[in-house]
Coordinates of C-alpha atoms in Angstrom, one line a residue:
M20 CA 21.8 123.4 -10.1
V21 CA 24.5 121.0 -11.0
A22 CA 22.0 118.2 -11.2
H23 CA 19.7 120.4 -13.2
L24 CA 22.4 121.1 -15.8
L25 CA 23.2 117.4 -16.0
R26 CA 19.6 116.6 -16.7
L27 CA 19.5 119.3 -19.2
K28 CA 22.4 117.9 -21.1
L29 CA 21.0 114.4 -21.1
R30 CA 17.7 115.7 -22.4
L31 CA 19.5 117.6 -25.2
L32 CA 21.5 114.5 -26.1
G33 CA 18.3 112.5 -26.2
N34 CA 16.3 115.0 -28.2
G35 CA 19.2 115.3 -30.8
F36 CA 18.4 111.7 -31.7
K37 CA 14.7 112.7 -32.5
R38 CA 15.4 115.5 -34.9
S39 CA 15.5 113.1 -37.9
P40 CA 16.0 109.6 -38.7
W41 CA 19.3 110.4 -40.5
Q42 CA 20.8 111.6 -37.3
L43 CA 19.8 108.4 -35.7
V44 CA 21.2 106.3 -38.6
G45 CA 24.5 108.4 -38.5
V46 CA 24.8 107.9 -34.7
I47 CA 24.2 104.1 -35.1
I48 CA 26.8 103.7 -38.0
G49 CA 29.4 105.9 -36.2
G50 CA 28.8 104.2 -32.9
L51 CA 29.3 100.8 -34.5
Y52 CA 32.5 102.1 -36.2
A53 CA 33.7 103.5 -32.9
L54 CA 32.8 100.2 -31.0
G55 CA 34.8 98.4 -33.5
I56 CA 37.9 100.5 -32.7
V57 CA 37.3 99.8 -29.0
V58 CA 37.2 96.1 -29.6
M59 CA 40.4 96.4 -31.6
L60 CA 42.2 98.4 -28.9
S61 CA 41.0 95.8 -26.2
L62 CA 42.3 93.0 -28.2
A63 CA 45.7 94.7 -28.9
G64 CA 46.0 95.3 -25.1
W65 CA 45.0 91.6 -24.4
F66 CA 47.5 90.1 -26.8
T67 CA 50.4 92.5 -25.8
A68 CA 50.1 91.5 -22.1
D69 CA 52.8 89.0 -22.3
Q70 CA 55.3 91.3 -24.0
S71 CA 56.8 92.8 -20.8
D72 CA 59.4 94.8 -22.8
L73 CA 56.8 96.6 -24.8
R74 CA 53.9 97.2 -22.4
G75 CA 55.3 100.3 -20.6
W76 CA 56.2 102.5 -23.5
V77 CA 53.2 101.2 -25.6
A78 CA 50.8 102.1 -22.8
I79 CA 52.4 105.6 -22.5
L80 CA 52.0 106.3 -26.2
A81 CA 48.4 105.1 -26.2
G82 CA 47.6 107.3 -23.2
S83 CA 49.3 110.3 -24.9
V84 CA 47.5 109.8 -28.1
I85 CA 44.1 109.9 -26.3
V86 CA 44.9 113.1 -24.4
L87 CA 46.5 114.7 -27.4
G88 CA 43.7 113.8 -29.7
W89 CA 41.0 115.2 -27.4
A90 CA 43.1 118.4 -26.8
V91 CA 43.6 119.1 -30.5
I92 CA 41.0 117.6 -32.7
P93 CA 37.6 118.7 -31.3
P94 CA 38.7 122.4 -30.2
L95 CA 40.7 123.3 -33.3
I96 CA 39.5 121.0 -36.2
T97 CA 36.1 119.3 -35.9
G98 CA 34.5 121.4 -33.3
V99 CA 32.5 120.2 -30.3
D100 CA 29.0 120.3 -29.0
L101 CA 28.4 123.9 -27.7
T102 CA 24.8 123.4 -26.5
L103 CA 26.0 124.3 -23.1
E104 CA 28.7 126.8 -23.9
P105 CA 29.5 128.9 -20.8
Q106 CA 28.8 132.3 -22.6
R107 CA 25.2 131.2 -23.1
F108 CA 24.6 131.6 -19.3
V109 CA 25.8 135.2 -19.0
H110 CA 22.3 136.6 -18.4
F111 CA 21.1 133.9 -15.9
G112 CA 23.0 135.2 -12.8
I113 CA 23.9 131.8 -11.5
E114 CA 26.7 131.6 -9.1
E115 CA 30.0 131.3 -10.9
K116 CA 31.5 128.4 -9.2
T117 CA 28.2 126.2 -9.2
L118 CA 27.7 126.9 -12.9
A119 CA 31.3 126.1 -13.7
R120 CA 31.2 122.7 -11.9
G121 CA 27.8 121.9 -13.6
L122 CA 29.1 122.7 -17.0
I123 CA 32.3 120.8 -16.5
L124 CA 30.4 117.7 -15.6
A125 CA 27.9 118.2 -18.3
G126 CA 31.0 118.2 -20.8
F127 CA 31.4 114.4 -20.0
I128 CA 28.0 113.6 -21.2
S129 CA 28.6 112.6 -24.9
I130 CA 28.9 109.4 -26.9
P131 CA 32.5 110.1 -28.0
A132 CA 33.5 110.6 -24.3
A133 CA 31.9 107.4 -23.3
L134 CA 33.5 105.5 -26.1
T135 CA 36.9 107.0 -25.2
L136 CA 36.4 105.7 -21.6
L137 CA 35.7 102.2 -22.9
A138 CA 38.6 102.3 -25.2
A139 CA 41.0 103.4 -22.4
L140 CA 39.6 100.7 -20.0
G141 CA 39.7 98.1 -22.8
F142 CA 43.4 98.8 -23.5
S143 CA 44.2 98.5 -19.8
T144 CA 44.0 94.7 -20.4
I145 CA 47.6 95.1 -21.4
W146 CA 48.3 94.7 -17.6
R147 CA 45.9 91.7 -17.1
L148 CA 48.7 89.3 -16.0
D149 CA 49.4 91.2 -12.8
P150 CA 46.1 91.7 -10.9
A151 CA 47.5 94.5 -8.7
V152 CA 48.9 96.4 -11.7
F153 CA 45.8 95.7 -13.6
V154 CA 43.7 97.5 -11.1
V155 CA 46.1 100.5 -11.0
G156 CA 46.0 100.4 -14.8
L157 CA 42.2 100.8 -14.7
L158 CA 42.4 103.7 -12.3
C159 CA 45.1 105.3 -14.4
A160 CA 42.9 104.8 -17.5
V161 CA 40.2 106.8 -15.9
G162 CA 42.7 109.3 -14.9
T163 CA 43.9 109.6 -18.6
W164 CA 40.3 110.0 -19.7
L165 CA 39.7 112.8 -17.1
M166 CA 42.8 114.5 -18.3
A167 CA 41.6 114.4 -21.9
M168 CA 38.2 115.7 -21.1
F169 CA 39.5 118.6 -19.1
A170 CA 42.1 119.5 -21.7
C171 CA 39.4 119.4 -24.4
Q172 CA 37.0 121.6 -22.5
Y173 CA 39.8 124.1 -21.5
L174 CA 41.1 124.5 -25.0
T175 CA 37.6 124.7 -26.4
I176 CA 36.9 127.7 -24.2
V177 CA 40.1 129.3 -25.2
A178 CA 39.5 128.6 -28.9
T179 CA 36.0 129.9 -28.8
A180 CA 37.1 133.2 -27.4
L181 CA 39.9 133.5 -29.9
R182 CA 37.9 132.3 -32.9
G183 CA 36.1 135.6 -33.2
K184 CA 39.5 137.1 -34.2
R185 CA 40.3 136.8 -37.8
R186 CA 44.0 136.4 -37.3
F187 CA 43.5 133.4 -35.1
R188 CA 41.2 131.7 -37.7
E189 CA 43.8 132.4 -40.3
L190 CA 46.7 131.0 -38.3
S191 CA 44.6 127.9 -37.3
F192 CA 43.8 127.2 -40.9
A193 CA 47.4 127.7 -42.1
L194 CA 48.5 125.2 -39.4
L195 CA 45.8 122.8 -40.6
F196 CA 47.1 123.2 -44.1
L197 CA 50.7 122.6 -43.1
L198 CA 49.5 119.4 -41.2
L199 CA 47.7 118.1 -44.1
V200 CA 50.6 118.8 -46.5
G201 CA 53.0 117.2 -44.0
L202 CA 51.0 113.9 -44.0
G203 CA 52.7 112.7 -47.0
P204 CA 56.3 113.2 -45.8
I205 CA 55.3 111.9 -42.5
F206 CA 54.0 108.6 -43.7
S207 CA 56.7 108.2 -46.3
T208 CA 59.4 108.7 -43.6
I209 CA 57.6 106.2 -41.3
G210 CA 57.3 103.7 -44.2
S211 CA 61.0 104.0 -45.1
N212 CA 62.2 103.7 -41.6
A213 CA 59.8 101.1 -40.2
E214 CA 62.7 98.9 -38.9
S215 CA 64.2 101.6 -36.8
I216 CA 61.0 103.3 -35.7
F217 CA 61.1 101.6 -32.3
E218 CA 64.4 103.2 -31.5
V219 CA 62.6 106.5 -31.9
L220 CA 59.4 105.7 -30.0
V221 CA 61.0 104.4 -26.8
P222 CA 62.8 107.5 -25.8
I223 CA 59.8 109.6 -27.0
S224 CA 57.5 107.6 -24.7
A225 CA 60.0 108.2 -21.9
V226 CA 59.7 111.9 -22.2
L227 CA 55.9 111.8 -22.6
G228 CA 55.7 110.1 -19.1
Y229 CA 56.7 113.3 -17.5
T230 CA 54.1 115.4 -19.4
P231 CA 50.4 115.7 -18.8
L232 CA 49.9 113.5 -21.9
G233 CA 51.3 110.3 -20.6
A234 CA 51.9 110.8 -16.8
F235 CA 48.9 108.6 -15.8
A236 CA 49.8 106.0 -18.4
A237 CA 53.3 105.7 -17.1
V238 CA 52.3 104.6 -13.6
P239 CA 51.4 101.1 -14.3
G240 CA 54.5 100.4 -16.3
A241 CA 56.7 101.7 -13.5
L242 CA 54.8 99.6 -11.0
A243 CA 55.1 96.5 -13.1
A244 CA 58.9 97.0 -13.3
G245 CA 59.1 97.3 -9.5
E246 CA 60.3 100.9 -9.6
M247 CA 58.4 102.2 -6.6
G248 CA 60.1 105.6 -6.7
M249 CA 59.3 106.2 -10.3
T250 CA 55.7 104.9 -9.6
A251 CA 55.3 107.5 -6.9
M252 CA 56.8 110.3 -9.0
Y253 CA 54.6 109.5 -12.1
A254 CA 51.5 109.4 -9.9
G255 CA 52.5 112.6 -8.1
L256 CA 52.9 114.4 -11.4
A257 CA 49.7 113.1 -12.9
L258 CA 47.7 114.2 -9.9
V259 CA 49.4 117.7 -10.0
Y260 CA 48.7 118.0 -13.7
L261 CA 45.1 116.9 -13.2
I262 CA 44.3 119.2 -10.3
G263 CA 46.1 122.2 -12.1
L264 CA 44.1 121.5 -15.3
Y265 CA 40.8 121.4 -13.3
F266 CA 41.7 124.7 -11.6
L267 CA 42.4 126.3 -14.9
L268 CA 39.2 124.9 -16.4
T269 CA 37.1 126.1 -13.5
R270 CA 38.6 129.5 -13.7
A271 CA 38.1 129.7 -17.5
T272 CA 34.6 128.4 -17.3
G273 CA 33.6 130.9 -14.5
K274 CA 35.1 133.7 -16.4
A275 CA 33.3 132.7 -19.6
T276 CA 30.0 132.6 -17.7
V277 CA 30.3 136.3 -16.9
T278 CA 32.0 137.6 -20.0
P279 CA 29.6 138.3 -23.0
P280 CA 30.9 137.5 -26.5
A281 CA 33.1 140.0 -28.1
A282 CA 31.4 142.5 -30.5
Q283 CA 32.0 141.6 -34.0
R284 CA 33.2 144.5 -36.3
A285 CA 32.7 144.2 -40.0
S286 CA 35.8 145.0 -42.0
S287 CA 35.8 148.1 -44.1
A288 CA 35.4 147.6 -47.8
K289 CA 37.4 149.5 -50.4
G290 CA 36.2 149.5 -54.1
L291 CA 34.0 147.1 -55.8
G292 CA 36.3 144.0 -55.5
F293 CA 35.6 141.3 -57.9
F294 CA 32.5 143.1 -59.1
K295 CA 34.6 145.5 -61.2
L296 CA 36.2 142.4 -62.9
T297 CA 33.1 140.6 -63.9
P298 CA 30.4 141.4 -66.6
A299 CA 27.6 143.8 -65.5
T300 CA 25.0 141.0 -65.8
P301 CA 23.1 138.9 -63.2
A302 CA 25.5 135.9 -63.9
G303 CA 28.4 138.3 -63.5
A304 CA 27.2 139.5 -60.2
V305 CA 26.8 136.0 -58.9
A306 CA 30.3 135.1 -60.1
A307 CA 31.7 138.1 -58.4
R308 CA 30.0 137.2 -55.1
A309 CA 31.1 133.5 -55.5
L310 CA 34.7 134.6 -56.1
T311 CA 34.6 136.7 -53.0
Y312 CA 33.5 133.7 -51.0
W313 CA 36.2 131.4 -52.6
F314 CA 39.0 133.9 -51.5
K315 CA 37.6 134.8 -48.0
D316 CA 35.4 132.0 -46.7
P317 CA 37.5 129.3 -44.9
R318 CA 34.9 126.7 -45.9
Y319 CA 35.7 127.1 -49.6
A320 CA 39.4 127.2 -48.7
L321 CA 39.2 123.5 -47.6
S322 CA 38.5 122.7 -51.3
V323 CA 41.2 125.0 -52.7
I324 CA 43.9 123.5 -50.6
M325 CA 43.3 120.1 -52.3
V326 CA 45.1 121.6 -55.4
P327 CA 48.6 122.1 -53.9
M328 CA 48.1 119.2 -51.3
L329 CA 47.4 116.3 -53.8
P330 CA 50.8 116.6 -55.7
V331 CA 52.8 116.6 -52.4
I332 CA 50.8 113.6 -51.1
F333 CA 51.2 111.7 -54.5
Y334 CA 54.9 112.6 -54.7
F335 CA 55.9 111.3 -51.3
A336 CA 53.6 108.3 -51.7
G337 CA 55.4 107.6 -55.0
G338 CA 58.7 108.0 -53.3
S339 CA 57.9 105.2 -50.8
T340 CA 56.6 102.7 -53.4
G341 CA 58.9 103.7 -56.3
S342 CA 55.9 104.3 -58.7
Y343 CA 54.8 107.8 -59.6
T344 CA 51.9 106.6 -61.6
M345 CA 49.3 108.6 -59.3
M346 CA 51.1 111.9 -60.4
L347 CA 49.7 111.4 -63.8
L348 CA 46.2 111.4 -62.5
L349 CA 46.5 114.7 -60.8
G350 CA 44.5 116.5 -63.5
P351 CA 41.4 114.3 -63.4
M352 CA 41.5 114.1 -59.6
I353 CA 41.6 118.0 -59.2
G354 CA 38.9 118.3 -61.9
I355 CA 36.4 116.1 -60.2
L356 CA 37.1 117.4 -56.7
M357 CA 37.0 121.1 -57.7
G358 CA 34.0 120.6 -59.9
F359 CA 32.2 118.8 -57.0
A360 CA 33.1 121.7 -54.7
I361 CA 30.2 123.8 -56.0
S362 CA 27.7 121.1 -55.1
A363 CA 27.5 122.7 -51.6
D364 CA 27.4 126.2 -52.8
V365 CA 23.7 126.8 -52.0
S366 CA 24.1 125.0 -48.6
Y367 CA 27.0 127.3 -47.8
D368 CA 24.9 130.4 -48.6
N369 CA 22.8 129.9 -45.5
T370 CA 20.7 133.1 -45.0
A371 CA 22.6 135.0 -47.8
F372 CA 20.7 132.8 -50.4
A373 CA 17.8 135.4 -49.7
L374 CA 19.8 137.7 -52.0
H375 CA 19.3 135.3 -54.9
V376 CA 15.6 134.9 -54.1
L377 CA 14.5 138.3 -53.4
T378 CA 16.3 140.1 -56.1
G379 CA 14.7 137.8 -58.7
V380 CA 18.0 136.4 -60.2
S381 CA 17.1 133.6 -62.6
G382 CA 18.2 130.0 -61.9
K383 CA 20.2 129.9 -65.1
A384 CA 22.1 133.0 -64.2
D385 CA 22.8 131.7 -60.6
R386 CA 24.0 128.4 -62.0
L387 CA 26.2 130.2 -64.7
G388 CA 27.7 132.6 -62.2
R389 CA 28.8 129.9 -59.8
V390 CA 30.2 127.9 -62.6
M391 CA 32.2 130.9 -64.0
A392 CA 33.7 131.7 -60.6
C393 CA 34.8 128.0 -60.1
F394 CA 36.1 127.8 -63.8
V395 CA 38.2 131.0 -63.4
L396 CA 39.9 129.7 -60.2
V397 CA 40.7 126.1 -61.4
I398 CA 41.2 126.1 -65.3
V399 CA 45.0 127.2 -65.0
P400 CA 46.0 124.8 -62.2
L401 CA 44.0 122.1 -64.0
I402 CA 45.8 122.4 -67.3
L403 CA 49.1 122.5 -65.5
A404 CA 48.4 119.3 -63.5
A405 CA 47.3 117.6 -66.7
V406 CA 50.3 118.7 -68.8
L407 CA 53.4 118.8 -66.5
P408 CA 53.5 115.3 -65.1
A409 CA 53.6 113.7 -68.6
A410 CA 55.9 116.3 -70.0
L411 CA 58.4 116.1 -66.9
T412 CA 58.4 112.2 -67.2
G413 CA 59.3 112.2 -70.9
Q414 CA 55.9 110.9 -72.0
P415 CA 54.6 113.6 -74.4
W416 CA 52.2 111.1 -76.1
R417 CA 50.2 111.2 -72.8
I418 CA 49.5 114.8 -72.8
P419 CA 46.3 114.8 -75.1
G420 CA 44.7 112.0 -73.2
D421 CA 45.5 113.4 -69.8
L422 CA 44.2 116.8 -70.8
G423 CA 41.0 115.3 -72.2
L424 CA 40.2 113.3 -69.2
S425 CA 41.0 116.3 -66.9
L426 CA 38.9 118.7 -68.8
G427 CA 36.2 116.2 -69.2
A428 CA 36.0 115.3 -65.6
F429 CA 36.0 119.0 -64.6
L430 CA 33.2 120.1 -67.0
I431 CA 31.1 117.0 -66.1
A432 CA 31.6 117.6 -62.4
L433 CA 30.5 121.3 -62.9
G434 CA 27.3 120.2 -64.7
V435 CA 26.4 117.4 -62.3
S436 CA 27.0 119.8 -59.3
S437 CA 24.8 122.5 -60.8
I438 CA 21.9 120.3 -60.8
A439 CA 22.7 118.6 -57.5
S440 CA 23.1 121.9 -55.6
A441 CA 19.7 123.1 -56.8
R442 CA 17.9 120.0 -55.9
Y443 CA 19.6 118.7 -52.7
T444 CA 21.0 120.6 -49.7
Y445 CA 22.6 119.2 -46.5
A446 CA 23.7 120.5 -43.2
V447 CA 27.2 122.2 -43.5
P448 CA 29.2 124.4 -41.0
L449 CA 27.5 127.8 -40.7
P450 CA 29.2 131.0 -41.8
G451 CA 31.9 131.9 -39.2
D452 CA 31.9 128.3 -37.8
N453 CA 35.0 126.1 -37.8
P454 CA 35.2 124.9 -41.5
M455 CA 36.1 121.3 -40.3
K456 CA 33.0 121.1 -38.0
T457 CA 30.6 118.3 -38.8
P458 CA 26.9 119.3 -38.0
P459 CA 25.2 116.6 -35.9
G460 CA 23.0 114.2 -37.8
S461 CA 24.3 115.1 -41.2
G462 CA 26.9 112.2 -41.6
A463 CA 24.8 109.5 -43.2
R464 CA 22.6 111.9 -45.5
V465 CA 25.8 113.8 -46.7
A466 CA 27.5 110.5 -47.4
V467 CA 24.7 109.0 -49.5
T468 CA 24.2 112.2 -51.4
Q469 CA 27.9 112.7 -52.2
L470 CA 28.2 109.1 -53.2
A471 CA 25.4 109.3 -55.6
I472 CA 26.9 112.6 -57.1
F473 CA 30.4 110.8 -57.5
G474 CA 28.6 107.7 -59.1
I475 CA 26.9 109.9 -61.7
M476 CA 30.0 111.6 -62.5
G477 CA 31.8 108.4 -63.0
V478 CA 29.2 106.9 -65.2
L479 CA 29.2 110.1 -67.5
L480 CA 32.9 109.9 -67.7
I481 CA 33.0 106.4 -69.2
P482 CA 32.9 107.6 -72.9
T483 CA 36.2 109.7 -72.2
L484 CA 37.8 106.8 -70.2
I485 CA 37.5 104.3 -73.1
P486 CA 39.9 106.1 -75.4
Y487 CA 42.0 107.3 -72.5
I488 CA 42.7 103.8 -71.3
T489 CA 43.3 102.5 -74.8
G490 CA 45.8 105.2 -75.3
W491 CA 47.4 104.5 -72.1
V492 CA 47.9 100.8 -72.8
M493 CA 48.9 101.3 -76.4
H494 CA 51.1 104.4 -75.9
S495 CA 49.0 106.0 -78.6
S496 CA 48.7 109.8 -79.0
L497 CA 45.9 109.3 -81.5
A498 CA 43.7 107.7 -78.8
G499 CA 44.7 110.5 -76.6
Y500 CA 43.4 113.1 -79.1
I501 CA 40.2 111.0 -79.3
S502 CA 40.0 111.2 -75.6
L503 CA 40.4 114.9 -75.7
A504 CA 37.7 115.5 -78.2
V505 CA 35.2 113.1 -76.4
G506 CA 36.0 114.8 -73.0
L507 CA 35.4 118.3 -74.4
I508 CA 32.2 117.3 -76.2
T509 CA 30.6 115.3 -73.4
G510 CA 31.8 117.7 -70.8
S511 CA 30.4 120.8 -72.6
L512 CA 27.1 119.0 -73.2
M513 CA 26.8 118.0 -69.6
L514 CA 27.8 121.5 -68.5
F515 CA 25.1 123.1 -70.8
F516 CA 22.3 120.8 -69.7
G517 CA 23.5 121.1 -66.1
I518 CA 23.2 124.8 -66.1
R519 CA 19.9 124.6 -67.9
I520 CA 18.3 121.8 -65.8
G521 CA 19.8 123.2 -62.6
G522 CA 18.5 126.7 -63.3
R523 CA 15.0 125.4 -64.1
T524 CA 15.1 123.4 -60.8
M525 CA 16.2 126.4 -58.9
D526 CA 13.5 128.6 -60.3
Q527 CA 10.8 125.9 -59.3
R528 CA 12.3 125.3 -55.9
A529 CA 13.6 128.6 -54.7
P530 CA 11.4 129.0 -51.6
E531 CA 12.0 125.4 -50.6
L532 CA 15.8 125.9 -51.1
M533 CA 15.7 129.1 -49.0
Q534 CA 13.8 127.4 -46.2
S535 CA 16.1 124.4 -46.3
V536 CA 19.4 126.3 -46.1
M537 CA 18.2 128.7 -43.5
I538 CA 17.5 125.8 -41.1
N539 CA 20.7 124.1 -42.3
R540 CA 19.4 120.6 -43.4

């Protein structure tokens, strides 16, 4: 049975490459990128081998990053391959222990897992000057890799069981938001204290050596230093952690194979919600539905958090460089990003897109309703982001230009997205999935589509950019007002034609769009 499960996982992995040429291209590009990182880590280990005072704590930090990365990123952020999810075997009646062993081993069969093992082994060249320590380092690299895989599988099972609970999804999303917002202060602090960072990392690595994160990685360093007692202690701790984690994983996997998924209960609805606030027209109904998604669907929330996150990141980045110029571009950045957000509206609908097809809503009403929802949410933060930076820095002459570029970028982005989402769809996280999950095989296609959309937006924004840049260079408010006028005119025209062309395209392609979003491609 274990061998059968392994063959099944290999066949699933191989068949995944045959689904579409885009998937194969994405795997090749991602694989080359990952191999480049593996080579860089191997070279870093090779050239650090003669730094005896650095090798020990650097190896511990590297091992801890590998384990922590696998323990946090796949289960809680990006998602993992759940083709052999334990709960899918509830109805097969396979012996619990046998199935658990097979599923655990199958979890090691993936391209990221193989590349991680290569990276860990490659970095072990940091011990190449001492053959005995080098052999131990290779064995401990494998141990670190096993610890990472076990931690990932165990936390994935736990997160899968909890993800059905709304409070857990909200809490995990809040933590993700805090992490993203905290990136600016973290990088700013690191940049301003680069000289003393080593004084902090050394004691941190010493603590990590006693934890499951860095226990295996600490063994070669202690052996190279001739500390046999510490070597034995680290090795003992590492084995205890690994065996204990395997026991927990086996127990959790076995329990998951006999526990059916928790029944989902729909929350009770009170009142009409946004439907009582929008016009009683087809476009108003679409806008109310879109607003509901904007406030309750975590996939849309990823776009919303960009609004408060960008000022924080730009502020701390400016603090480290001494220049706050990027703060003056907040308005255009928010306008482009939020206008682009509705380019995936149809893809996010999935099976719910049937509402738009079966009820006979015209494409124009559909496009207009989605634009209305995004406009209502973004217009106030957009104006504040365009006006406040110039006002607070004592440059009032900049306000007309900043406002014109921001509004122009937002309106143009809405128009282009209205056409793009009616013509092109791509794989996105399904409703209820982890919003950070990347569906397999979608990377290259999504990248090309989004790059083309942004390129078109940039070309259409050139007429507004010319007077804007002129006003910036000459400190001219007149050029700023010209930029405001041009931005409003070109943006309004693009939005008008975007809704019209996008609506006509949707009317012509509604069956094809419905088929595409239902199979999520």
